[in-house]
Coordinates of C-alpha atoms in Angstrom, one line a residue:
M1 CA 4.5 18.1 17.4
I2 CA 4.7 21.7 18.7
L3 CA 7.7 23.7 17.8
V4 CA 8.5 26.6 20.4
T5 CA 10.7 29.4 19.1
K6 CA 12.2 32.1 21.2
E7 CA 11.6 35.8 20.0
T8 CA 14.8 37.5 19.8
P9 CA 15.2 41.4 20.4
H10 CA 15.9 41.8 16.7
D11 CA 12.4 40.1 16.0
T12 CA 10.6 42.4 18.4
R13 CA 12.2 45.5 16.8
L14 CA 11.3 44.2 13.3
Q15 CA 7.8 43.6 14.4
E16 CA 7.4 47.0 15.8
F17 CA 8.9 48.5 12.7
L18 CA 6.4 46.8 10.5
F19 CA 3.5 47.8 12.8
Q20 CA 4.7 51.4 12.4
E21 CA 4.8 51.4 8.8
A22 CA 1.4 49.7 8.5
A23 CA -0.2 52.4 10.9
S24 CA 1.4 55.2 8.8
R25 CA -0.1 53.6 5.7
W26 CA -3.4 53.3 7.3
V27 CA -3.4 57.0 8.1
F28 CA -2.7 58.1 4.7
F29 CA -5.4 55.8 2.9
L30 CA -8.0 56.6 5.4
T31 CA -7.4 60.3 5.3
A32 CA -7.5 60.3 1.3
A33 CA -10.7 58.1 1.5
L34 CA -12.4 60.7 3.6
L35 CA -11.3 63.6 1.7
V36 CA -12.8 62.1 -1.5
L37 CA -16.0 61.3 0.4
G38 CA -16.0 64.9 1.5
E39 CA -15.7 66.2 -2.3
V40 CA -18.7 64.1 -3.2
L41 CA -20.9 64.9 -0.2
V42 CA -20.2 68.6 -0.3
V43 CA -21.4 68.8 -3.8
S44 CA -24.3 66.6 -3.0
A45 CA -25.6 68.4 0.0
S46 CA -25.0 72.0 -1.4
L47 CA -26.2 71.8 -5.0
E48 CA -29.8 73.0 -4.6
Y49 CA -29.0 75.6 -1.9
A50 CA -26.1 77.1 -3.8
Q51 CA -28.1 77.3 -7.0
K52 CA -30.8 79.5 -5.2
F53 CA -28.6 81.7 -3.0
K54 CA -25.3 81.8 -4.8
S55 CA -24.1 82.6 -8.1
S56 CA -23.6 79.0 -9.2
A57 CA -24.8 75.7 -8.4
H58 CA -21.2 74.4 -7.7
Y59 CA -20.3 77.5 -5.5
F60 CA -19.6 75.7 -2.5
W61 CA -17.9 72.6 -4.2
V62 CA -15.5 74.8 -6.1
R63 CA -14.5 76.7 -2.8
H64 CA -14.1 73.4 -1.0
T65 CA -11.9 72.0 -3.8
I66 CA -9.9 75.2 -3.5
Y67 CA -9.5 75.0 0.1
L68 CA -8.6 71.1 -0.3
A69 CA -5.8 72.2 -2.7
I70 CA -4.5 74.8 -0.3
A71 CA -4.8 72.1 2.6
L72 CA -2.7 69.6 0.7
F73 CA -0.2 72.2 -0.4
L74 CA 0.3 73.3 3.4
G75 CA 0.2 69.8 4.5
A76 CA 3.1 68.8 2.1
G77 CA 5.2 71.7 3.4
I78 CA 4.6 70.8 7.1
Y79 CA 5.5 67.2 6.4
R80 CA 8.9 68.3 5.2
I81 CA 9.5 70.2 8.7
P82 CA 11.5 68.2 11.1
L83 CA 9.6 67.7 14.4
N84 CA 12.6 69.3 16.6
V85 CA 11.8 72.6 14.7
W86 CA 8.2 72.5 16.2
E87 CA 9.6 71.5 19.5
R88 CA 11.9 74.4 19.6
L89 CA 9.1 76.8 18.7
G90 CA 6.8 76.0 21.6
S91 CA 6.7 79.3 23.4
K92 CA 6.4 81.4 20.3
I93 CA 3.4 79.0 19.2
L94 CA 1.8 79.5 22.5
V95 CA 2.0 83.4 21.9
A96 CA 0.7 83.0 18.5
C97 CA -2.5 81.2 20.0
F98 CA -3.4 84.2 22.0
I99 CA -2.8 86.7 19.2
L100 CA -5.0 84.7 16.9
L101 CA -7.9 84.6 19.3
L102 CA -7.6 88.2 19.9
L103 CA -7.5 89.3 16.2
V104 CA -11.0 88.5 15.8
W105 CA -12.0 91.5 17.9
I106 CA -10.1 94.0 15.8
P107 CA -12.7 96.2 14.0
G108 CA -12.3 95.8 10.2
L109 CA -10.4 92.6 10.4
G110 CA -12.8 90.3 12.6
R111 CA -16.1 89.2 11.2
S112 CA -19.3 88.3 12.8
M113 CA -21.5 85.6 11.7
N114 CA -25.0 84.2 13.2
G115 CA -24.0 86.1 16.3
A116 CA -20.5 84.6 16.8
Q117 CA -17.4 86.6 16.5
R118 CA -15.1 83.9 15.2
W119 CA -13.6 84.8 11.9
I120 CA -10.9 86.9 10.4
Q121 CA -11.8 88.4 7.1
L122 CA -9.0 88.3 4.7
P123 CA -9.4 89.2 0.8
G124 CA -11.5 86.4 -0.9
L125 CA -11.8 84.2 2.3
S126 CA -12.5 84.0 5.9
V127 CA -10.4 82.2 8.4
Q128 CA -11.4 80.9 11.7
P129 CA -8.3 81.2 14.4
S130 CA -9.8 78.8 16.7
E131 CA -9.1 76.0 14.3
F132 CA -5.4 76.9 14.3
V133 CA -5.3 77.0 18.1
K134 CA -6.1 73.2 18.0
I135 CA -3.0 72.5 16.3
F136 CA -0.8 75.0 18.2
M137 CA -2.1 73.9 21.5
I138 CA -1.2 70.2 20.8
I139 CA 2.4 71.3 19.8
Y140 CA 2.9 73.5 22.8
L141 CA 1.7 71.1 25.2
S142 CA 3.6 68.2 23.6
G143 CA 6.7 70.4 24.1
Y144 CA 5.8 71.2 27.8
L145 CA 5.1 67.5 28.7
V146 CA 8.6 66.8 27.6
R147 CA 10.5 69.5 29.3
K148 CA 8.4 69.6 32.5
R149 CA 7.5 65.8 32.7
H150 CA 9.0 65.5 36.1
E151 CA 7.1 68.3 37.5
V152 CA 3.9 67.2 35.9
L153 CA 4.1 63.8 37.4
N154 CA 5.3 64.8 40.9
T155 CA 4.1 68.2 41.8
L156 CA 0.7 69.8 41.8
I157 CA 2.1 73.2 40.5
G158 CA 3.7 71.4 37.5
F159 CA 0.4 69.6 36.8
L160 CA -1.7 72.8 37.1
K161 CA 0.5 75.3 35.1
P162 CA -0.6 74.3 31.6
F163 CA -4.2 74.6 32.6
V164 CA -3.9 78.1 33.8
L165 CA -2.7 78.9 30.0
L166 CA -5.6 76.5 28.8
L167 CA -8.1 78.3 30.8
M168 CA -7.0 81.6 29.5
M169 CA -7.4 80.2 25.8
V170 CA -10.9 78.6 26.7
F171 CA -12.1 82.2 28.2
L172 CA -11.2 83.9 24.9
L173 CA -12.9 81.1 22.9
L174 CA -16.1 81.4 25.2
C175 CA -16.1 85.1 24.4
Q176 CA -16.6 84.5 20.7
P177 CA -18.5 82.1 21.7
D178 CA -17.1 78.8 20.5
F179 CA -18.0 76.4 23.3
G180 CA -17.5 73.2 20.9
T181 CA -13.8 73.9 20.4
A182 CA -13.3 74.8 24.0
V183 CA -14.7 71.5 24.9
V184 CA -12.3 69.7 22.2
I185 CA -9.2 71.7 23.5
M186 CA -9.7 71.1 27.1
T187 CA -10.6 67.6 26.8
T188 CA -7.7 66.8 24.6
A189 CA -5.3 68.6 26.9
M190 CA -6.5 66.5 30.0
A191 CA -6.2 63.3 28.2
M192 CA -2.6 64.2 26.9
I193 CA -1.5 64.9 30.4
F194 CA -3.1 61.8 31.8
L195 CA -1.4 59.6 29.0
S196 CA 1.8 61.3 29.8
G197 CA 1.8 59.5 33.1
A198 CA 0.0 62.0 35.4
R199 CA -1.6 60.5 38.3
I200 CA -5.5 60.0 38.3
S201 CA -5.8 61.5 41.7
Q202 CA -4.6 64.6 40.3
F203 CA -7.6 65.0 37.8
I204 CA -10.3 64.2 40.2
V205 CA -10.6 67.8 41.6
L206 CA -9.8 69.3 38.5
F207 CA -12.4 67.3 36.5
S208 CA -15.0 68.1 39.2
L209 CA -14.2 71.9 38.8
I210 CA -14.4 71.8 35.0
L211 CA -17.6 69.9 35.1
L212 CA -19.1 72.5 37.5
A213 CA -17.8 75.3 35.2
G214 CA -19.2 73.8 32.3
T215 CA -22.7 73.3 33.8
L216 CA -22.7 76.9 34.9
L217 CA -21.8 78.0 31.4
V218 CA -24.7 76.2 30.1
V219 CA -27.3 77.2 32.7
F220 CA -26.5 80.9 32.6
E221 CA -26.3 81.3 28.8
P222 CA -29.8 81.2 27.4
Y223 CA -28.9 79.7 23.8
R224 CA -26.9 76.9 25.5
M225 CA -29.9 76.0 27.7
Q226 CA -32.2 76.0 24.6
R227 CA -29.8 73.7 22.7
V228 CA -30.0 71.3 25.8
F229 CA -33.6 71.3 26.0
S230 CA -34.0 70.8 22.2
F231 CA -31.5 67.9 22.6
V232 CA -33.4 66.3 25.4
S233 CA -36.8 66.3 23.6
P234 CA -36.6 67.7 20.1
W235 CA -40.1 66.5 19.1
E236 CA -41.7 68.7 21.9
N237 CA -40.9 71.7 19.4
P238 CA -40.0 70.4 16.1
Y239 CA -40.7 73.6 14.2
A240 CA -38.6 75.8 16.5
S241 CA -35.7 74.9 19.0
G242 CA -35.9 71.2 17.9
Y243 CA -36.0 71.8 14.1
Q244 CA -32.6 71.1 13.2
L245 CA -32.2 68.1 15.2
T246 CA -35.6 66.5 14.0
Q247 CA -34.7 67.1 10.4
S248 CA -31.4 65.5 10.9
L249 CA -33.0 62.4 12.6
I250 CA -35.7 62.2 9.7
A251 CA -32.7 62.1 7.3
I252 CA -30.9 59.5 9.2
G253 CA -34.0 57.4 9.7
R254 CA -34.7 57.6 5.8
G255 CA -31.4 56.1 4.9
N256 CA -32.2 52.7 6.3
W257 CA -29.5 50.0 5.2
L258 CA -28.3 51.1 1.7
G259 CA -29.5 54.7 1.7
V260 CA -31.7 56.4 -1.0
G261 CA -28.6 56.9 -3.3
L262 CA -26.1 59.6 -3.8
G263 CA -27.8 62.8 -4.8
N264 CA -31.3 61.7 -3.9
S265 CA -31.4 63.3 -0.3
V266 CA -34.8 65.1 0.2
Q267 CA -33.7 66.7 3.6
K268 CA -31.0 68.7 1.8
L269 CA -33.8 70.4 -0.1
F270 CA -34.1 73.5 2.3
Y271 CA -35.4 71.1 5.1
L272 CA -32.1 70.6 7.1
P273 CA -30.2 73.8 7.7
E274 CA -26.3 73.6 7.5
A275 CA -26.7 70.4 5.4
H276 CA -23.2 70.7 3.7
T277 CA -21.4 71.8 7.0
D278 CA -22.2 70.6 10.5
F279 CA -25.0 68.3 9.4
V280 CA -23.3 66.6 6.4
F281 CA -23.2 63.4 8.2
A282 CA -27.0 63.3 8.2
I283 CA -27.0 63.7 4.3
L284 CA -24.4 60.8 4.2
A285 CA -26.6 58.6 6.4
E286 CA -29.7 59.3 4.1
E287 CA -28.0 58.8 0.9
L288 CA -25.6 55.9 1.8
G289 CA -27.5 54.4 4.5
L290 CA -26.3 52.4 7.6
I291 CA -23.5 50.8 5.6
G292 CA -22.2 54.1 4.5
T293 CA -22.4 55.5 8.1
V294 CA -20.9 52.5 9.7
S295 CA -17.9 52.7 7.1
V296 CA -17.2 56.4 8.0
I297 CA -17.3 55.6 11.7
G298 CA -15.0 52.8 11.0
A299 CA -12.6 55.1 9.1
F300 CA -12.3 57.5 12.1
I301 CA -11.9 54.8 14.6
G302 CA -9.0 53.5 12.3
L303 CA -7.5 56.8 12.4
F304 CA -7.8 57.2 16.0
W305 CA -6.2 53.7 16.4
A306 CA -3.3 54.4 14.0
S307 CA -2.5 57.8 15.7
F308 CA -2.2 56.0 19.0
R309 CA -0.3 53.2 17.6
I310 CA 2.1 55.5 16.2
G311 CA 2.4 57.7 19.3
L312 CA 3.0 54.5 21.3
Q313 CA 6.0 53.3 19.1
A314 CA 7.5 56.8 19.4
V315 CA 7.2 56.7 23.2
K316 CA 8.7 53.3 23.3
K317 CA 11.7 54.7 21.6
D318 CA 11.9 57.6 24.2
F319 CA 10.7 59.9 21.3
F320 CA 8.3 61.6 23.7
F321 CA 7.5 64.9 21.9
A322 CA 6.5 62.7 18.8
G323 CA 4.6 60.2 20.8
F324 CA 2.5 63.0 22.8
L325 CA 2.1 64.9 19.3
A326 CA 0.4 61.7 17.8
W327 CA -1.8 61.2 20.7
G328 CA -2.9 64.8 20.8
I329 CA -3.7 64.6 17.0
G330 CA -5.5 61.4 17.2
L331 CA -7.8 62.8 20.2
V332 CA -8.5 66.1 18.4
I333 CA -9.6 64.6 15.2
G334 CA -11.4 61.7 17.1
L335 CA -13.2 63.9 19.5
Q336 CA -14.3 66.4 16.8
A337 CA -15.6 63.6 14.7
M338 CA -17.5 62.0 17.7
I339 CA -19.1 65.2 18.8
N340 CA -20.3 66.0 15.3
M341 CA -21.7 62.5 14.6
G342 CA -23.2 62.6 18.1
V343 CA -24.8 65.9 17.4
N344 CA -26.2 64.6 14.1
M345 CA -27.7 61.4 15.7
G346 CA -29.1 63.3 18.7
V347 CA -26.6 61.8 21.3
L348 CA -25.1 65.1 22.2
P349 CA -26.4 68.8 22.2
T350 CA -25.5 70.9 19.1
K351 CA -22.0 72.2 19.3
G352 CA -21.3 73.8 15.9
L353 CA -18.4 71.7 15.0
T354 CA -17.7 70.3 11.5
L355 CA -16.9 66.7 10.5
P356 CA -13.1 66.5 9.8
F357 CA -12.2 66.1 6.2
V358 CA -15.9 65.8 5.1
S359 CA -17.8 68.9 6.0
Y360 CA -17.6 72.2 4.0
G361 CA -15.4 74.5 6.0
G362 CA -12.2 76.0 4.6
T363 CA -10.2 76.5 8.0
S364 CA -11.3 73.2 9.3
L365 CA -10.4 71.3 6.2
V366 CA -6.9 72.9 6.1
V367 CA -6.2 72.4 9.7
S368 CA -7.2 68.6 9.7
V369 CA -5.0 68.0 6.7
M370 CA -2.1 69.7 8.6
L371 CA -2.6 67.6 11.5
I372 CA -2.4 64.6 9.4
A373 CA 0.8 65.7 7.8
L374 CA 2.2 66.2 11.3
L375 CA 1.0 62.7 12.3
L376 CA 2.7 61.2 9.1
R377 CA 6.0 63.1 10.1
V378 CA 5.8 61.5 13.4
G379 CA 5.4 58.1 11.7
T380 CA 8.3 58.9 9.4
E381 CA 10.8 60.0 12.0
T382 CA 9.8 57.2 14.4
S383 CA 10.3 54.7 11.5
R384 CA 13.8 56.1 10.8
R385 CA 14.7 55.5 14.5
G386 CA 13.3 51.9 14.1
A387 CA 15.2 51.3 10.9
G388 CA 18.4 52.8 12.6
A389 CA 17.9 50.3 15.5
L390 CA 17.4 47.4 13.3
R391 CA 20.7 48.1 11.3
K392 CA 22.7 48.3 14.7
A393 CA 21.2 45.0 15.6

């Protein structure tokens, strides 16, 4: 005997509310797991390097822990700020983006490292403004898509307006140069506008132009061309242009199924450059093997799924700013993680992007936690709306 039950609107709202709560919990626990893993991997990957070149073997781990404490403090503060405050600050946040990107060029304030002018030197720490531009861009664009949604969906001018501002940001990023962040910001913006309902025909010409511009930027910049060649065939020059990638691939290959064990990596012993920053994923693969690697990839996929689930529930409740914000956060974290892991595995050319929550890098860690705090705020406010609808029902 088969029983057929009719689902009521109240049942549907209850189901959506429970899904929303579950997605927020997944975000919290997956982020916590990645942060703990980051603490472990930073100390493992940097111990010998810090012992030789810094004042203490725990130099990088201590600084990473301090940055994590700052990140959690700022994240807790951001979580308490209502989303309508961020929505009202849209234009001011846009101005802040450009000011931050220009500050790196002020003599005595800006700091150059490895040929890149990306940092602001403050007492006791360096700050990378381009990391904050990611979060500010998402907030501004989410507000723009709410205010000008009709124009974006129905007129070419409304569709192109945000890209004019984004191209100005990208130009300032490329002057530093920071090609990786420029790629993440532009790809996220395009995806957010597409998800807001823009027609795919509007993207065809724009995507073609961006692809052409990206190709020209690579072709006419020698160091980028060198990265492409070393990415295509790293083993042809394993001790020069292909050195970093070949050492990363050796680390990943040594990991096998279960890894060589935490702390037992050989590649971190001065073979693999940037082992605790951009290439910490390779050390993870070497020490924890395929099982650890797949677990971390699964954690980022889970975060990506949860952010889109939270955003979808917000949009269903006509809470568009929150929905676009959640999608933007998921895209930024997901893209950066995908690019970093792709670089480590030789799937993508070197970009200089950290692995969110895991790599050593103060500003990146702080901004990643701030993004999660905003995402949890979206989940909380959307759940409140769902709870209110349930009570009325």
